[in-house]
Coordinates of C-alpha atoms in Angstrom, one line a residue:
Chain A
M1 CA 8.0 -15.7 -37.4
D2 CA 9.9 -12.5 -37.1
T3 CA 8.5 -9.3 -35.8
F4 CA 7.7 -7.9 -39.3
E5 CA 5.6 -10.9 -40.2
I6 CA 3.7 -10.7 -36.9
L7 CA 3.1 -7.0 -37.5
K8 CA 1.9 -7.7 -41.1
K9 CA -0.6 -10.3 -39.8
E10 CA -1.9 -8.0 -37.1
I11 CA -2.5 -5.1 -39.5
E12 CA -4.3 -7.4 -42.0
N13 CA -6.6 -8.5 -39.2
L14 CA -7.3 -5.0 -38.2
E15 CA -10.9 -4.0 -38.6
I16 CA -11.4 -0.8 -40.4
K17 CA -14.9 -0.5 -39.2
A18 CA -16.3 2.3 -37.0
R19 CA -17.5 0.7 -33.8
K20 CA -19.5 2.4 -31.1
E21 CA -17.4 2.8 -28.0
E22 CA -18.2 4.0 -24.5
I23 CA -16.5 7.3 -23.7
G24 CA -16.4 10.1 -21.2
E25 CA -15.1 13.6 -21.5
V26 CA -13.0 15.4 -18.8
V27 CA -15.0 18.3 -17.4
E28 CA -12.7 19.3 -14.5
V29 CA -9.1 18.5 -13.5
R30 CA -8.2 18.9 -9.8
D31 CA -5.1 17.9 -8.0
G32 CA -4.7 14.3 -8.9
I33 CA -8.4 13.9 -9.6
A34 CA -10.3 14.2 -12.9
M35 CA -14.1 14.8 -13.0
I36 CA -15.6 13.2 -16.1
S37 CA -19.0 13.4 -17.7
G38 CA -20.3 10.4 -19.7
L39 CA -19.0 6.9 -19.0
K40 CA -22.6 6.0 -18.2
E41 CA -21.9 2.3 -17.6
V42 CA -18.5 2.4 -15.9
E43 CA -18.1 0.4 -12.6
S44 CA -16.7 1.6 -9.4
F45 CA -12.9 0.9 -9.1
E46 CA -12.7 0.2 -12.8
M47 CA -9.6 1.3 -14.7
I48 CA -10.0 4.0 -17.3
K49 CA -7.6 5.5 -19.8
F50 CA -7.1 9.2 -20.8
E51 CA -6.7 8.8 -24.5
A52 CA -4.7 11.9 -25.4
S53 CA -2.0 11.5 -22.7
D54 CA -2.1 7.7 -22.4
I55 CA -2.5 7.9 -18.6
L56 CA -4.5 5.5 -16.6
G57 CA -7.0 6.3 -13.9
V58 CA -9.3 4.6 -11.4
V59 CA -13.0 5.4 -10.9
I60 CA -13.6 6.2 -7.3
N61 CA -16.7 8.4 -7.3
L62 CA -19.9 7.7 -9.1
E63 CA -22.0 10.8 -8.8
E64 CA -25.3 11.7 -10.4
D65 CA -23.9 13.4 -13.4
L66 CA -20.2 13.0 -13.1
V67 CA -17.6 10.3 -12.5
G68 CA -14.6 11.1 -10.2
A69 CA -11.4 9.3 -11.0
I70 CA -8.0 9.4 -9.5
V71 CA -5.2 9.9 -12.0
L72 CA -2.4 7.4 -12.0
G73 CA 0.2 9.7 -13.4
D74 CA 0.9 13.3 -14.0
F75 CA -2.4 15.1 -13.9
S76 CA -1.0 18.2 -15.5
K77 CA -1.0 16.4 -18.8
I78 CA -4.8 16.0 -18.8
K79 CA -6.9 18.8 -20.3
E80 CA -10.6 19.7 -20.2
G81 CA -12.4 18.0 -23.0
D82 CA -10.0 15.0 -23.2
I83 CA -11.7 11.8 -24.2
V84 CA -11.7 9.0 -21.6
K85 CA -12.2 5.3 -22.5
R86 CA -13.1 2.3 -20.3
E87 CA -10.5 -0.4 -19.8
R88 CA -13.2 -2.8 -18.6
K89 CA -11.1 -4.3 -15.9
T90 CA -10.8 -3.7 -12.1
L91 CA -7.5 -2.3 -10.9
S92 CA -5.0 -5.1 -10.8
C93 CA -1.3 -5.6 -10.6
P94 CA 1.0 -8.4 -11.8
V95 CA 1.9 -11.0 -9.1
G96 CA 4.0 -14.1 -9.0
E97 CA 7.5 -15.4 -8.6
N98 CA 8.9 -13.2 -11.4
L99 CA 8.4 -10.2 -9.0
I100 CA 10.9 -11.5 -6.4
G101 CA 14.0 -9.3 -6.3
R102 CA 12.3 -6.4 -8.1
V103 CA 11.5 -2.9 -7.1
I104 CA 8.1 -1.9 -8.6
D105 CA 5.4 0.8 -8.3
P106 CA 1.9 -0.1 -7.3
L107 CA 0.8 -0.8 -10.9
G108 CA 3.7 -3.3 -11.5
N109 CA 5.9 -1.0 -13.5
P110 CA 9.6 -1.6 -12.7
L111 CA 11.5 1.1 -10.9
D112 CA 14.9 -0.7 -10.7
G113 CA 15.9 -0.1 -14.3
K114 CA 15.6 -3.7 -15.3
E115 CA 13.4 -5.3 -17.9
E116 CA 9.6 -5.3 -17.9
I117 CA 7.7 -7.7 -15.6
K118 CA 6.3 -10.7 -17.3
A119 CA 3.7 -12.0 -14.8
N120 CA 1.7 -15.2 -15.0
K121 CA -1.1 -13.8 -12.9
F122 CA -2.8 -10.4 -12.3
S123 CA -4.4 -9.9 -8.9
P124 CA -7.0 -7.3 -8.1
L125 CA -5.7 -4.7 -5.6
E126 CA -9.0 -4.6 -3.6
K127 CA -10.0 -8.0 -2.2
I128 CA -11.9 -9.3 0.8
G129 CA -9.8 -11.2 3.3
P130 CA -10.2 -14.9 4.0
S131 CA -13.4 -15.8 5.8
V132 CA -13.6 -17.2 9.4
V133 CA -13.9 -20.8 8.2
E134 CA -10.8 -20.5 6.0
R135 CA -8.5 -19.5 8.9
E136 CA -6.8 -21.2 11.8
P137 CA -5.1 -19.8 14.9
V138 CA -1.5 -18.5 14.6
N139 CA 0.8 -21.3 15.7
S140 CA 4.2 -20.9 14.2
P141 CA 6.8 -18.2 15.0
L142 CA 8.1 -15.4 12.8
H143 CA 11.6 -14.9 14.2
T144 CA 12.6 -11.3 14.0
G145 CA 16.2 -11.8 15.1
I146 CA 15.7 -9.2 17.8
K147 CA 16.2 -10.8 21.2
L148 CA 13.8 -8.4 23.0
I149 CA 11.0 -9.0 20.6
D150 CA 11.3 -12.7 20.2
A151 CA 11.4 -13.2 23.9
L152 CA 8.9 -10.8 25.3
I153 CA 6.6 -9.7 22.4
P154 CA 6.8 -12.7 20.0
I155 CA 5.3 -12.4 16.5
G156 CA 3.6 -15.4 14.8
R157 CA 3.1 -16.1 11.2
G158 CA -0.3 -14.7 10.2
Q159 CA -0.3 -12.1 12.9
R160 CA -0.6 -8.3 12.5
E161 CA 1.8 -6.5 14.8
L162 CA 2.0 -2.7 14.8
F163 CA 5.2 -0.8 15.1
L164 CA 4.5 2.5 16.7
G165 CA 6.7 5.5 17.6
D166 CA 7.9 9.0 16.9
R167 CA 9.6 10.1 13.7
T168 CA 13.0 10.0 15.4
T169 CA 12.7 6.3 16.4
E170 CA 14.2 3.7 14.1
K171 CA 11.1 1.7 13.4
S172 CA 11.9 1.2 9.7
D173 CA 15.4 -0.2 10.5
H174 CA 14.0 -2.6 13.0
A175 CA 11.4 -3.8 10.5
L176 CA 14.3 -4.2 8.0
T177 CA 16.1 -6.3 10.5
I178 CA 13.2 -8.7 10.4
I179 CA 13.6 -9.1 6.7
L180 CA 17.3 -9.6 7.0
N181 CA 16.8 -12.3 9.6
Q182 CA 14.6 -14.4 7.3
K183 CA 17.6 -15.4 5.2
N184 CA 18.4 -18.6 7.0
E185 CA 15.0 -19.3 8.5
V186 CA 13.2 -22.6 8.0
K187 CA 10.3 -22.3 5.6
R188 CA 11.5 -18.8 4.7
P189 CA 8.7 -16.3 4.1
I190 CA 8.7 -14.1 1.0
C191 CA 9.1 -10.6 2.3
I192 CA 7.4 -7.5 0.8
Y193 CA 8.6 -4.1 1.8
C194 CA 6.2 -1.2 1.0
P195 CA 7.7 2.2 1.6
I196 CA 5.0 4.9 1.3
G197 CA 5.9 8.5 0.9
K198 CA 9.6 7.9 1.7
K199 CA 12.4 9.9 0.1
E200 CA 13.8 8.1 -3.0
S201 CA 17.3 8.3 -1.4
E202 CA 16.0 6.4 1.6
I203 CA 14.3 3.7 -0.6
A204 CA 17.6 3.4 -2.5
R205 CA 19.5 3.0 0.7
T206 CA 17.1 0.3 1.9
V207 CA 17.3 -1.6 -1.4
E208 CA 21.1 -1.4 -1.1
I209 CA 21.1 -2.9 2.4
L210 CA 18.8 -5.7 1.2
K211 CA 21.0 -6.4 -1.8
K212 CA 24.2 -6.5 0.2
S213 CA 22.9 -9.1 2.6
G214 CA 21.3 -11.2 -0.1
A215 CA 17.8 -10.4 1.1
M216 CA 16.6 -9.4 -2.4
D217 CA 16.6 -13.2 -3.2
Y218 CA 13.3 -13.4 -1.3
T219 CA 12.1 -9.8 -1.2
I220 CA 9.8 -7.6 -3.3
V221 CA 9.8 -3.9 -2.9
V222 CA 6.5 -2.1 -3.8
A223 CA 7.5 1.6 -3.6
A224 CA 5.4 4.8 -3.6
S225 CA 8.1 7.4 -3.2
A226 CA 7.4 11.0 -2.1
S227 CA 7.6 12.3 -5.6
L228 CA 4.7 10.1 -6.8
P229 CA 1.2 11.5 -6.6
A230 CA -1.2 10.7 -3.7
S231 CA -3.0 8.1 -5.8
F232 CA 0.0 5.9 -5.8
W233 CA 0.5 6.4 -2.0
Y234 CA -3.1 5.3 -1.6
L235 CA -2.7 2.2 -3.7
A236 CA 0.7 1.0 -2.7
P237 CA -0.2 -1.0 0.5
Y238 CA -3.0 -2.8 -1.4
A239 CA -0.6 -3.7 -4.2
A240 CA 1.9 -5.0 -1.6
C241 CA -0.8 -7.0 0.1
A242 CA -1.8 -8.5 -3.3
Q243 CA 1.8 -9.7 -3.8
G244 CA 1.7 -11.4 -0.4
E245 CA -1.7 -13.0 -0.9
Y246 CA -0.4 -14.8 -4.0
F247 CA 2.2 -16.7 -1.9
M248 CA -0.2 -17.2 1.0
E249 CA -2.8 -18.8 -1.3
K250 CA -0.1 -21.1 -2.7
G251 CA 0.5 -22.5 0.8
Q252 CA 3.7 -20.5 1.5
D253 CA 4.4 -17.9 4.2
A254 CA 4.8 -14.2 3.4
L255 CA 5.6 -11.1 5.4
V256 CA 4.5 -7.6 4.4
I257 CA 5.8 -4.4 6.0
Y258 CA 3.8 -1.2 5.4
D259 CA 6.1 1.7 6.0
D260 CA 4.2 3.7 7.0
L261 CA 0.4 3.9 7.2
T262 CA 0.4 7.4 8.6
K263 CA 1.3 8.7 5.1
H264 CA -1.2 6.3 3.6
G265 CA -3.9 8.0 5.8
Y266 CA -2.7 11.4 4.6
A267 CA -3.0 10.4 1.0
W268 CA -6.5 9.1 1.4
R269 CA -7.5 12.3 3.3
Q270 CA -6.1 14.4 0.4
I271 CA -8.1 12.4 -2.2
A272 CA -11.3 12.4 -0.1
L273 CA -11.1 16.2 0.5
I274 CA -10.5 16.9 -3.2
L275 CA -13.5 14.7 -4.1
R276 CA -15.5 16.8 -1.6
R277 CA -16.3 13.9 0.7
P278 CA -17.4 15.3 4.1
P279 CA -14.4 15.7 6.4
G280 CA -14.6 14.2 9.9
R281 CA -12.3 14.2 12.9
E282 CA -8.9 15.7 12.0
A283 CA -10.3 16.2 8.5
Y284 CA -10.1 12.5 7.8
P285 CA -13.0 11.1 5.8
G286 CA -15.5 8.9 7.6
D287 CA -14.1 5.6 6.2
I288 CA -10.5 6.1 7.4
F289 CA -11.0 3.1 9.8
Y290 CA -12.2 0.9 6.9
L291 CA -9.2 2.1 4.8
H292 CA -6.8 0.3 7.2
S293 CA -9.1 -2.5 8.5
R294 CA -9.7 -3.9 5.1
L295 CA -6.0 -3.8 4.3
L296 CA -5.0 -5.5 7.6
E297 CA -7.8 -8.1 7.5
R298 CA -6.2 -9.7 4.5
A299 CA -3.3 -10.9 6.6
A300 CA -4.1 -14.3 8.0
K301 CA -3.1 -17.8 8.8
L302 CA -5.0 -20.2 6.5
N303 CA -6.1 -23.6 7.6
K304 CA -4.8 -26.9 6.0
N305 CA -7.7 -27.1 3.6
K306 CA -6.7 -23.8 2.1
G307 CA -3.0 -24.8 1.9
G308 CA -1.8 -23.7 5.3
G309 CA -0.1 -20.5 4.1
S310 CA 0.1 -17.3 6.0
L311 CA 0.5 -13.6 5.5
T312 CA 2.0 -11.6 8.4
A313 CA 1.6 -7.9 8.4
I314 CA 3.8 -5.3 10.1
P315 CA 2.2 -1.9 9.7
I316 CA 4.3 1.0 10.9
L317 CA 2.8 4.2 12.3
E318 CA 4.3 7.5 13.2
T319 CA 3.0 9.1 16.4
Q320 CA 3.3 12.8 17.3
A321 CA 5.3 13.5 20.5
G322 CA 4.7 10.0 21.7
D323 CA 0.9 10.3 21.7
I324 CA -0.5 6.8 21.1
T325 CA -4.0 8.1 21.9
G326 CA -4.2 9.9 18.6
Y327 CA -7.0 9.1 16.1
I328 CA -5.1 6.9 13.6
P329 CA -2.9 5.1 16.2
T330 CA -6.0 4.1 18.3
N331 CA -7.7 2.9 15.1
V332 CA -4.9 0.7 14.0
I333 CA -4.1 -0.6 17.5
S334 CA -7.6 -1.8 17.8
I335 CA -7.3 -3.6 14.4
C336 CA -3.9 -5.3 15.0
D337 CA -3.0 -8.3 17.2
G338 CA -0.7 -6.3 19.3
Q339 CA 1.7 -3.4 19.1
I340 CA 5.4 -2.6 19.8
Y341 CA 5.9 0.9 21.0
F342 CA 9.3 2.5 20.3
D343 CA 10.2 5.3 22.7
T344 CA 12.8 8.0 21.9
S345 CA 13.5 8.6 25.6
L346 CA 14.6 5.0 26.0
Y347 CA 16.9 5.3 23.1
L348 CA 18.5 8.3 24.7
Q349 CA 19.0 6.3 27.9
G350 CA 20.9 3.7 25.9
Q351 CA 18.4 1.0 25.5
K352 CA 18.5 -0.5 22.0
P353 CA 16.1 -1.5 20.6
E354 CA 14.1 1.3 22.2
V355 CA 11.0 -0.8 23.0
N356 CA 8.7 0.3 25.8
I357 CA 8.0 -3.2 27.2
G358 CA 5.2 -2.0 29.5
L359 CA 3.1 -0.5 26.6
S360 CA 3.9 -3.2 24.1
V361 CA 2.0 -6.4 23.8
S362 CA 1.6 -9.4 21.4
R363 CA -1.9 -10.8 21.7
V364 CA -0.8 -14.1 20.1
G365 CA 2.0 -14.4 22.7
S366 CA 3.6 -17.7 23.5
A367 CA 1.4 -19.7 21.1
A368 CA 3.8 -18.5 18.5
Q369 CA 7.0 -19.2 20.3
T370 CA 9.4 -22.1 19.9
K371 CA 9.5 -24.4 22.9
A372 CA 13.1 -23.5 23.7
M373 CA 12.3 -19.8 23.8
K374 CA 9.2 -20.4 25.9
Q375 CA 11.4 -22.3 28.5
V376 CA 13.9 -19.5 28.9
A377 CA 11.6 -16.4 28.5
S378 CA 8.4 -17.5 30.2
T379 CA 8.9 -15.4 33.3
L380 CA 11.1 -12.8 31.7
K381 CA 8.5 -10.1 31.2
L382 CA 7.3 -10.3 34.8
E383 CA 10.8 -10.2 36.1
L384 CA 11.7 -7.2 34.0
A385 CA 8.5 -5.4 35.1
Q386 CA 9.3 -6.1 38.8
F387 CA 12.9 -4.9 38.2
A388 CA 11.7 -1.6 36.7
E389 CA 9.4 -1.1 39.8
L390 CA 12.2 -1.9 42.1
E391 CA 14.5 0.6 40.3
R392 CA 12.1 3.4 40.7
F393 CA 11.5 2.5 44.4
V394 CA 15.1 2.3 45.3
E395 CA 15.8 5.8 44.1
F396 CA 14.3 7.1 47.3
L397 CA 16.2 4.7 49.6
E398 CA 19.5 5.2 51.2
E399 CA 20.4 1.6 51.8
V400 CA 19.3 -1.6 50.2
D401 CA 19.2 -5.1 51.7
E402 CA 21.1 -8.0 50.2
E403 CA 18.1 -9.6 48.4
T404 CA 16.9 -6.4 46.8
K405 CA 20.5 -5.7 45.7
K406 CA 20.7 -9.1 44.1
S407 CA 17.4 -8.5 42.2
L408 CA 18.6 -5.2 41.0
E409 CA 21.9 -6.6 39.7
R410 CA 20.1 -9.5 38.0
G411 CA 17.7 -7.1 36.3
E412 CA 20.4 -4.8 35.2
R413 CA 22.3 -7.6 33.6
I414 CA 19.2 -9.1 31.9
R415 CA 18.5 -5.7 30.5
E416 CA 22.1 -5.4 29.2
V417 CA 22.0 -8.8 27.5
L418 CA 18.8 -7.9 25.7
K419 CA 20.4 -4.8 24.1
Q420 CA 21.2 -5.3 20.4
E421 CA 22.4 -3.0 17.6
K422 CA 20.0 -2.3 14.7
L423 CA 20.2 -4.2 11.4
N424 CA 22.0 -7.0 13.3
P425 CA 19.7 -10.0 13.5
L426 CA 20.6 -13.0 15.6
P427 CA 19.5 -16.6 14.7
I428 CA 17.2 -18.2 17.3
E429 CA 19.9 -20.4 18.8
K430 CA 22.1 -17.4 19.7
E431 CA 19.1 -15.6 21.1
I432 CA 18.1 -18.5 23.4
V433 CA 21.7 -19.0 24.6
S434 CA 22.1 -15.3 25.5
I435 CA 18.8 -15.1 27.4
Y436 CA 19.5 -18.4 29.1
A437 CA 22.8 -17.0 30.4
G438 CA 21.0 -14.0 31.8
V439 CA 18.0 -15.7 33.3
K440 CA 19.9 -18.5 35.0
G441 CA 22.1 -16.1 36.8
F442 CA 25.4 -16.8 35.0
L443 CA 25.9 -13.1 34.4
D444 CA 25.5 -12.0 38.0
K445 CA 29.1 -12.0 38.8
I446 CA 30.2 -10.2 35.7
Q447 CA 30.4 -6.4 35.4
V448 CA 27.6 -4.9 33.3
K449 CA 30.1 -3.2 30.9
D450 CA 31.7 -6.6 30.1
I451 CA 28.4 -8.3 29.1
K452 CA 28.5 -7.4 25.4
K453 CA 32.0 -8.8 25.1
F454 CA 31.0 -11.9 27.1
E455 CA 28.1 -12.5 24.7
S456 CA 30.2 -12.5 21.6
E457 CA 32.9 -14.7 23.2
L458 CA 30.1 -17.1 24.3
Y459 CA 29.0 -17.5 20.7
E460 CA 32.5 -18.0 19.5
T461 CA 33.3 -20.5 22.2
I462 CA 30.2 -22.6 21.5
E463 CA 30.9 -22.5 17.7
I464 CA 34.4 -23.8 18.2
K465 CA 34.1 -26.1 21.2
K466 CA 30.6 -27.4 21.2
P467 CA 28.7 -26.5 18.0
V468 CA 26.2 -29.3 18.8
I469 CA 24.5 -26.9 21.2
F470 CA 23.6 -24.5 18.4
E471 CA 22.7 -27.4 16.0
S472 CA 20.5 -29.1 18.5
I473 CA 18.5 -25.9 19.3
R474 CA 18.2 -25.1 15.6
E475 CA 16.9 -28.5 14.7
K476 CA 14.9 -29.6 17.7
R477 CA 13.7 -26.2 18.7
D478 CA 14.0 -27.5 22.2
L479 CA 16.5 -27.2 25.1
D480 CA 16.7 -30.7 26.5
S481 CA 18.7 -31.6 29.6
S482 CA 21.8 -32.9 27.9
I483 CA 22.2 -29.7 25.9
Q484 CA 21.5 -27.7 29.0
D485 CA 24.4 -29.5 30.8
E486 CA 26.8 -28.8 28.0
L487 CA 25.7 -25.1 28.0
N488 CA 26.0 -24.8 31.8
K489 CA 29.6 -26.1 31.6
I490 CA 30.7 -23.6 29.0
L491 CA 29.0 -20.8 30.8
Q492 CA 30.6 -21.7 34.1
D493 CA 34.1 -21.7 32.5
L494 CA 33.5 -18.4 30.7
T495 CA 32.1 -16.6 33.7
K496 CA 35.1 -17.7 35.8
K497 CA 37.4 -16.1 33.2
Y498 CA 35.4 -12.8 33.3
E499 CA 35.2 -12.8 37.1
I500 CA 38.9 -13.0 37.5
E501 CA 39.6 -10.4 34.9
G502 CA 36.9 -8.1 36.2
S503 CA 37.9 -8.0 39.8
Chain B
M1 CA -31.5 25.6 -8.5
I2 CA -29.9 26.8 -11.7
K3 CA -30.2 23.3 -13.1
K4 CA -33.9 23.2 -12.5
L5 CA -34.3 26.6 -14.1
V6 CA -32.4 25.6 -17.2
K7 CA -34.2 22.3 -17.5
T8 CA -37.6 24.1 -17.4
L9 CA -36.5 26.6 -19.9
F10 CA -35.2 23.9 -22.2
L11 CA -38.5 21.9 -22.0
L12 CA -40.5 25.1 -22.7
T13 CA -38.6 25.9 -25.8
K14 CA -38.4 22.3 -27.1
E15 CA -40.0 21.9 -30.5
K16 CA -41.2 25.4 -30.8
S17 CA -40.7 27.7 -33.7
D18 CA -38.0 30.3 -33.7
E19 CA -40.4 33.1 -33.1
E20 CA -42.0 31.4 -30.1
K21 CA -38.5 30.5 -28.8
Q22 CA -37.4 34.2 -28.9
K23 CA -40.6 35.2 -27.1
I24 CA -40.0 32.7 -24.3
V25 CA -36.4 33.6 -23.8
K26 CA -37.3 37.3 -23.7
E27 CA -39.9 36.7 -21.0
F28 CA -37.3 34.6 -19.1
L29 CA -34.8 37.4 -19.1
I30 CA -37.3 40.0 -18.0
L31 CA -38.3 37.7 -15.1
L32 CA -34.6 37.3 -14.1
K33 CA -34.2 41.1 -14.0
E34 CA -37.4 41.5 -11.9
K35 CA -36.2 39.0 -9.3
N36 CA -32.7 40.6 -9.4
K37 CA -31.0 37.4 -10.5
L38 CA -29.3 38.6 -13.7
R39 CA -25.9 37.8 -12.2
F40 CA -26.7 34.1 -12.6
L41 CA -26.7 34.5 -16.4
P42 CA -23.1 33.1 -16.9
A43 CA -23.9 30.1 -14.8
I44 CA -27.2 29.6 -16.7
L45 CA -25.3 29.8 -20.0
D46 CA -22.8 27.1 -18.8
E47 CA -25.6 24.8 -17.8
L48 CA -27.3 25.3 -21.1
K49 CA -24.2 24.4 -23.0
K50 CA -23.9 21.2 -20.9
L51 CA -27.5 20.3 -21.6
E52 CA -27.0 20.9 -25.3
K53 CA -24.1 18.4 -25.2
K54 CA -26.3 15.9 -23.5
T55 CA -29.1 16.0 -25.9
K56 CA -27.4 16.6 -29.2
I57 CA -24.8 14.6 -31.1
E58 CA -21.6 16.2 -32.2
L59 CA -20.6 15.2 -35.7
I60 CA -17.0 16.1 -36.6
L61 CA -16.2 16.0 -40.3
A62 CA -12.8 16.3 -41.9
R63 CA -14.0 18.6 -44.6
N64 CA -17.3 19.6 -46.3
F65 CA -18.6 16.3 -47.8
N66 CA -21.2 15.9 -50.6
Q67 CA -24.8 15.3 -49.6
E68 CA -24.7 11.5 -50.5
F69 CA -21.9 10.8 -48.1
L70 CA -23.6 12.9 -45.4
E71 CA -26.7 10.9 -45.7
E72 CA -24.8 7.6 -45.2
V73 CA -23.2 9.0 -42.1
K74 CA -26.5 10.2 -40.7
K75 CA -27.9 6.8 -41.3
N76 CA -25.1 5.2 -39.3
I77 CA -25.7 7.7 -36.5
K78 CA -29.4 6.9 -36.4
E79 CA -28.5 3.2 -36.1
N80 CA -26.1 3.8 -33.2
F81 CA -27.6 6.7 -31.3
G82 CA -31.3 6.9 -32.3
E83 CA -33.2 10.0 -33.4
K84 CA -31.3 13.0 -32.1
E85 CA -30.4 16.4 -33.3
I86 CA -27.0 16.5 -35.0
K87 CA -24.6 19.4 -34.8
I88 CA -21.9 19.5 -37.4
K89 CA -18.3 20.7 -36.9
I90 CA -15.5 20.8 -39.4
E91 CA -12.1 19.7 -38.0
P92 CA -9.4 19.0 -40.6
E93 CA -7.1 17.4 -37.9
I94 CA -8.9 14.1 -38.2
I95 CA -7.5 13.9 -41.7
G96 CA -10.5 12.1 -43.2
G97 CA -13.8 10.4 -42.3
F98 CA -16.0 11.4 -39.4
L99 CA -16.4 11.2 -35.6
A100 CA -19.8 11.0 -34.0
K101 CA -19.9 11.8 -30.4
D102 CA -22.6 12.2 -27.7
E103 CA -22.1 12.3 -24.0
N104 CA -21.6 8.6 -23.4
Y105 CA -20.7 7.0 -26.7
L106 CA -18.3 7.6 -29.6
V107 CA -18.3 6.2 -33.1
D108 CA -14.8 6.6 -34.6
G109 CA -14.8 6.5 -38.4
S110 CA -11.8 8.9 -38.8
V111 CA -8.5 8.3 -40.6
K112 CA -6.7 9.6 -37.5
G113 CA -8.4 6.9 -35.4
I114 CA -7.2 4.1 -37.7
L115 CA -3.7 5.5 -37.7
N116 CA -3.7 5.6 -33.9
N117 CA -4.8 2.0 -33.8
F118 CA -1.8 1.1 -36.1
K119 CA 0.4 3.0 -33.7
K120 CA -0.9 1.1 -30.7
I121 CA -0.2 -2.3 -32.4
I122 CA 3.4 -1.3 -33.4
W123 CA 4.0 0.1 -29.9
T124 CA 3.0 -3.1 -28.2
H125 CA 5.2 -5.2 -30.5
S126 CA 8.2 -2.9 -30.3
K127 CA 8.5 -3.8 -26.6
F128 CA 10.3 -7.1 -27.6

């Protein structure tokens, strides 16, 4: 049947009878909020529609005589006296495989200029996370492709790891590196990137990077750009979480990055203040903790009965002048399973990524590390901490004995081999080989400035002469003795070459 | 405080004759002046308007209809809203028919409403 026939049928079936509908009338319009009288039987968090301007809203406040709703659109188009009708459904967004590769707003409208989303399922934005019995402990790694993180602060699938740092640190780019690294991973997770309050140019740049490296084949972008009203900023993380939950419940893995939750807190503070909810510390409403905790509790590792899927969450927070004792940072640190603290001063000293290893922790730790990585990196954190202590101590000494000198040189080289450029993820086999070289002392005789060159030549050499090393680590996830022997031989030859050239 | 005042005033003047109503309102205004609260009059008027909206039904007609049609409409309103006072307003924008509205419910029997429904159907189908 062509469109005209369908239309004819629809119009014939149209009831020309006056039915009684539930309505409300707009009494007051504030910034992004409409106060409505009527709507006697509306439910909390139900969607409503402003008839005259065809804009949607969500009911947030149920007061004695009025209903407060946030406006999901341009609130300047809403006038006093406008009729409001119930949509009779809780706020939901389209989810599913059709969303992969798309850039959408929190309601599911496309922002990438392509066709409308045809979804097979609509998920509510607000949901209670999996219960205790549905979960199991985190046991498989999420490889970030960043040596320092995978070795010292490993992230597992189903964990919440907070990225914390000042505005000038490159937290977003490091989070992006994680998405780029998933391209060739086993059981690749679906990645969801949620920029909140970011400039549209920044979001466009990020999408371009994802497209160029082929990451859009497994990524969804749920964007609430700076020009969208606070209501969208508030809803975006929940929409992104709903996308991830779809895949988690199907037994797959998913990764969601909230960039960043500071702006999310600002948006909720704005809405709460306009709704006249009592302001608390730093003018945030009393439920600012619940705002973030209910979001992050939806990230989990499900047990086998529930499909064994997982949703890993990487919230990003902006600190002011490096103060991690602020209100929101302390809240979210206590919710997450660890934090990675990015320090601008380290960046200026040349350490990239600029992670403060002392203040960073992963509470899941080695339970989520591959066996091979555990072997090479088990004592790495302690060694680096001891090296840092030694460095500070030695500043006040004139002379150092042989042993201390050796420790200092080892530490310097390990630190150098852990350096890595941003947006440059390394597969797990390359990471392990690099750290192995550092920890087993093969770099001790090489000059620090040659280490980067050494590293790239090492990869090339293995790929050409003994690719079995990389293959074995990739497949078995283990560093057995035969592979170690092969690796030792290559490292010995290569170090000899650099020794001669260096001196 | 103003809400309580207005509610009391409303209850006092309910179902009283016009003469009695005038007397009560006059005494109310004198009392306001005595207590030096005349400045609350605008707020009191706003609250009264709101209360009127709550308790009365707004009936919007496209034009002046004959008595027969009006009775039909009033019967429909009694069915849907119960016994309540009706306030009539003429608004030619609705093109034809009527709209009966109280605070929480709406009965849309207007030509404009039907045409809007058509528009919605065509709109959803035009997305193909």
